[in-house]
PDB file of C-alpha atoms in Angstrom:
ATOM      1  CA  UNK A   1      28.963   1.053  14.542  1.00 56.00           C
ATOM      2  CA  UNK A   2      29.773   1.159  10.851  1.00 71.00           C
ATOM      3  CA  UNK A   3      27.689   3.118   8.353  1.00 75.00           C
ATOM      4  CA  UNK A   4      27.923   3.409   4.580  1.00 78.00           C
ATOM      5  CA  UNK A   5      26.888   6.258   2.271  1.00 81.00           C
ATOM      6  CA  UNK A   6      23.907   4.919   0.341  1.00 80.00           C
ATOM      7  CA  UNK A   7      21.591   6.197  -2.349  1.00 80.00           C
ATOM      8  CA  UNK A   8      18.055   5.104  -1.517  1.00 79.00           C
ATOM      9  CA  UNK A   9      14.661   5.303  -3.166  1.00 77.00           C
ATOM     10  CA  UNK A  10      11.195   4.979  -1.636  1.00 74.00           C
ATOM     11  CA  UNK A  11       7.661   6.054  -2.553  1.00 72.00           C
ATOM     12  CA  UNK A  12       7.913   9.560  -1.108  1.00 70.00           C
ATOM     13  CA  UNK A  13      11.488  10.588  -1.879  1.00 76.00           C
ATOM     14  CA  UNK A  14      15.008   9.476  -2.714  1.00 78.00           C
ATOM     15  CA  UNK A  15      18.486  10.691  -1.956  1.00 81.00           C
ATOM     16  CA  UNK A  16      21.530  10.034   0.183  1.00 82.00           C
ATOM     17  CA  UNK A  17      21.766   8.753   3.734  1.00 82.00           C
ATOM     18  CA  UNK A  18      24.126   6.789   5.913  1.00 82.00           C
ATOM     19  CA  UNK A  19      23.008   3.152   5.930  1.00 82.00           C
ATOM     20  CA  UNK A  20      23.748   1.184   9.110  1.00 81.00           C
ATOM     21  CA  UNK A  21      23.193  -2.547   8.466  1.00 79.00           C
ATOM     22  CA  UNK A  22      22.369  -5.106  11.130  1.00 75.00           C
ATOM     23  CA  UNK A  23      25.177  -7.394   9.963  1.00 76.00           C
ATOM     24  CA  UNK A  24      28.495  -7.085   8.153  1.00 76.00           C
ATOM     25  CA  UNK A  25      27.324  -8.551   4.815  1.00 78.00           C
ATOM     26  CA  UNK A  26      26.604  -5.209   3.123  1.00 78.00           C
ATOM     27  CA  UNK A  27      26.607  -6.774  -0.355  1.00 81.00           C
ATOM     28  CA  UNK A  28      23.417  -8.668   0.528  1.00 79.00           C
ATOM     29  CA  UNK A  29      21.534  -5.350   0.726  1.00 76.00           C
ATOM     30  CA  UNK A  30      22.495  -3.988  -2.699  1.00 77.00           C
ATOM     31  CA  UNK A  31      19.494  -3.352  -4.983  1.00 79.00           C
ATOM     32  CA  UNK A  32      17.104  -4.989  -2.495  1.00 77.00           C
ATOM     33  CA  UNK A  33      13.945  -3.462  -1.053  1.00 79.00           C
ATOM     34  CA  UNK A  34      14.141  -3.448   2.737  1.00 77.00           C
ATOM     35  CA  UNK A  35      12.303  -1.734   5.587  1.00 78.00           C
ATOM     36  CA  UNK A  36      14.504   0.569   7.654  1.00 81.00           C
ATOM     37  CA  UNK A  37      14.264   2.924  10.623  1.00 83.00           C
ATOM     38  CA  UNK A  38      15.057   6.608  10.095  1.00 87.00           C
ATOM     39  CA  UNK A  39      17.385   8.505  12.441  1.00 88.00           C
ATOM     40  CA  UNK A  40      19.029  11.929  12.306  1.00 92.00           C
ATOM     41  CA  UNK A  41      21.781  13.957  13.906  1.00 93.00           C
ATOM     42  CA  UNK A  42      19.860  17.220  14.253  1.00 94.00           C
ATOM     43  CA  UNK A  43      16.719  19.174  13.376  1.00 94.00           C
ATOM     44  CA  UNK A  44      16.508  22.865  12.468  1.00 93.00           C
ATOM     45  CA  UNK A  45      13.885  25.391  11.346  1.00 90.00           C
ATOM     46  CA  UNK A  46      11.040  23.517  13.087  1.00 91.00           C
ATOM     47  CA  UNK A  47       7.659  25.238  12.862  1.00 90.00           C
ATOM     48  CA  UNK A  48       3.967  24.386  13.000  1.00 89.00           C
ATOM     49  CA  UNK A  49       1.113  25.551  10.813  1.00 80.00           C
ATOM     50  CA  UNK A  50       2.846  24.365   7.668  1.00 68.00           C
ATOM     51  CA  UNK A  51       1.046  23.293   4.504  1.00 79.00           C
ATOM     52  CA  UNK A  52      -0.659  19.920   5.072  1.00 80.00           C
ATOM     53  CA  UNK A  53       0.782  18.429   1.876  1.00 87.00           C
ATOM     54  CA  UNK A  54       3.425  15.873   2.919  1.00 90.00           C
ATOM     55  CA  UNK A  55       6.773  16.473   1.278  1.00 90.00           C
ATOM     56  CA  UNK A  56      10.445  15.523   1.677  1.00 91.00           C
ATOM     57  CA  UNK A  57      12.921  17.447  -0.453  1.00 91.00           C
ATOM     58  CA  UNK A  58      16.735  17.098  -0.526  1.00 91.00           C
ATOM     59  CA  UNK A  59      18.723  20.131   0.648  1.00 94.00           C
ATOM     60  CA  UNK A  60      22.112  21.220  -0.711  1.00 94.00           C
ATOM     61  CA  UNK A  61      23.906  19.828   2.359  1.00 93.00           C
ATOM     62  CA  UNK A  62      24.610  16.087   2.078  1.00 88.00           C
ATOM     63  CA  UNK A  63      22.274  13.824   4.115  1.00 89.00           C
ATOM     64  CA  UNK A  64      19.892  16.766   4.747  1.00 94.00           C
ATOM     65  CA  UNK A  65      16.213  17.117   3.814  1.00 92.00           C
ATOM     66  CA  UNK A  66      13.322  19.530   4.220  1.00 95.00           C
ATOM     67  CA  UNK A  67      10.343  17.653   5.700  1.00 94.00           C
ATOM     68  CA  UNK A  68       6.687  18.640   5.732  1.00 94.00           C
ATOM     69  CA  UNK A  69       4.461  16.211   7.635  1.00 94.00           C
ATOM     70  CA  UNK A  70       1.954  15.634  10.406  1.00 95.00           C
ATOM     71  CA  UNK A  71       2.341  14.838  14.096  1.00 95.00           C
ATOM     72  CA  UNK A  72       0.766  11.386  14.397  1.00 95.00           C
ATOM     73  CA  UNK A  73       1.553  10.602  18.025  1.00 93.00           C
ATOM     74  CA  UNK A  74       3.156  12.055  21.131  1.00 92.00           C
ATOM     75  CA  UNK A  75       4.570   9.750  23.772  1.00 89.00           C
ATOM     76  CA  UNK A  76       5.150  11.128  27.285  1.00 82.00           C
ATOM     77  CA  UNK A  77       7.851   9.524  29.406  1.00 74.00           C
ATOM     78  CA  UNK A  78       8.066   9.481  33.191  1.00 63.00           C
ATOM     79  CA  UNK A  79      11.855   9.897  33.299  1.00 64.00           C
ATOM     80  CA  UNK A  80      13.176  12.526  33.070  1.00 63.00           C
ATOM     81  CA  UNK A  81      10.067  14.424  34.089  1.00 62.00           C
ATOM     82  CA  UNK A  82       8.401  16.261  31.203  1.00 64.00           C
ATOM     83  CA  UNK A  83      10.238  14.322  28.495  1.00 77.00           C
ATOM     84  CA  UNK A  84       8.330  13.427  25.338  1.00 84.00           C
ATOM     85  CA  UNK A  85       8.827  11.852  21.935  1.00 90.00           C
ATOM     86  CA  UNK A  86       6.970  13.275  18.945  1.00 93.00           C
ATOM     87  CA  UNK A  87       6.340  11.077  15.915  1.00 93.00           C
ATOM     88  CA  UNK A  88       6.013  12.930  12.602  1.00 94.00           C
ATOM     89  CA  UNK A  89       4.876  11.128   9.461  1.00 93.00           C
ATOM     90  CA  UNK A  90       5.533  12.399   5.930  1.00 92.00           C
ATOM     91  CA  UNK A  91       4.186   9.922   3.397  1.00 87.00           C
ATOM     92  CA  UNK A  92       5.831   6.561   4.067  1.00 85.00           C
ATOM     93  CA  UNK A  93       8.585   8.023   6.277  1.00 89.00           C
ATOM     94  CA  UNK A  94       8.305   8.404  10.057  1.00 91.00           C
ATOM     95  CA  UNK A  95      10.585  10.713  12.055  1.00 94.00           C
ATOM     96  CA  UNK A  96      11.057  10.460  15.823  1.00 93.00           C
ATOM     97  CA  UNK A  97      11.706  13.857  17.394  1.00 93.00           C
ATOM     98  CA  UNK A  98      13.091  14.191  20.910  1.00 90.00           C
ATOM     99  CA  UNK A  99      12.461  17.037  23.330  1.00 87.00           C
ATOM    100  CA  UNK A 100      15.871  18.449  22.332  1.00 88.00           C
ATOM    101  CA  UNK A 101      14.805  18.407  18.651  1.00 92.00           C
ATOM    102  CA  UNK A 102      11.647  20.364  19.474  1.00 89.00           C
ATOM    103  CA  UNK A 103      13.343  23.245  21.285  1.00 87.00           C
ATOM    104  CA  UNK A 104      10.575  25.509  22.645  1.00 88.00           C
ATOM    105  CA  UNK A 105       7.948  24.211  20.212  1.00 89.00           C
ATOM    106  CA  UNK A 106       5.306  21.779  21.526  1.00 90.00           C
ATOM    107  CA  UNK A 107       3.135  20.636  18.605  1.00 92.00           C
ATOM    108  CA  UNK A 108      -0.012  18.590  19.249  1.00 92.00           C
ATOM    109  CA  UNK A 109      -1.223  15.421  17.555  1.00 94.00           C
ATOM    110  CA  UNK A 110      -2.667  16.288  14.157  1.00 94.00           C
ATOM    111  CA  UNK A 111      -0.577  19.462  13.758  1.00 94.00           C
ATOM    112  CA  UNK A 112       1.168  20.067  10.457  1.00 95.00           C
ATOM    113  CA  UNK A 113       4.897  20.648  10.999  1.00 95.00           C
ATOM    114  CA  UNK A 114       7.829  21.595   8.825  1.00 94.00           C
ATOM    115  CA  UNK A 115      11.541  21.160   9.592  1.00 95.00           C
ATOM    116  CA  UNK A 116      14.985  20.452   8.161  1.00 96.00           C
ATOM    117  CA  UNK A 117      16.594  17.153   9.130  1.00 95.00           C
ATOM    118  CA  UNK A 118      20.404  16.841   9.062  1.00 96.00           C
ATOM    119  CA  UNK A 119      22.579  13.723   9.108  1.00 92.00           C
ATOM    120  CA  UNK A 120      19.853  11.343   7.909  1.00 89.00           C
ATOM    121  CA  UNK A 121      20.612   7.679   8.689  1.00 86.00           C
ATOM    122  CA  UNK A 122      18.763   4.538   7.635  1.00 83.00           C
ATOM    123  CA  UNK A 123      18.957   1.605  10.057  1.00 82.00           C
ATOM    124  CA  UNK A 124      18.327  -2.006   9.116  1.00 75.00           C
ATOM    125  CA  UNK A 125      16.449  -3.280  12.180  1.00 67.00           C
ATOM    126  CA  UNK A 126      17.062  -7.008  11.966  1.00 61.00           C
ATOM    127  CA  UNK A 127      15.435  -8.853  14.858  1.00 45.00           C
TER     128      UNK A 127
END
């Protein structure tokens, strides 16, 4: 899968990410407003009880951001047993956190959370 470094801008924040387009015509995306999915390579410094003000701030490391948001939904999966996906929303950005991302922390729906996201990718989900 091919990705391109891209500067992006949205309501909540702007910065750099790897953009992974659905097709090979990357020029068609330049200066256009499109809806994308957010992915990441890793999460660090996750904690609950953070300030409830949603915020996404670029960090010094490329493709990395400090996120302050709210757990909107938790999805429990049957396989493997005990697995779960936690959906955190910060403004108009939604982050999907796996059990591995959470470490020992198990936030509940409605909890304020704060974490650093590394290796941010934007995916064009063309159906």
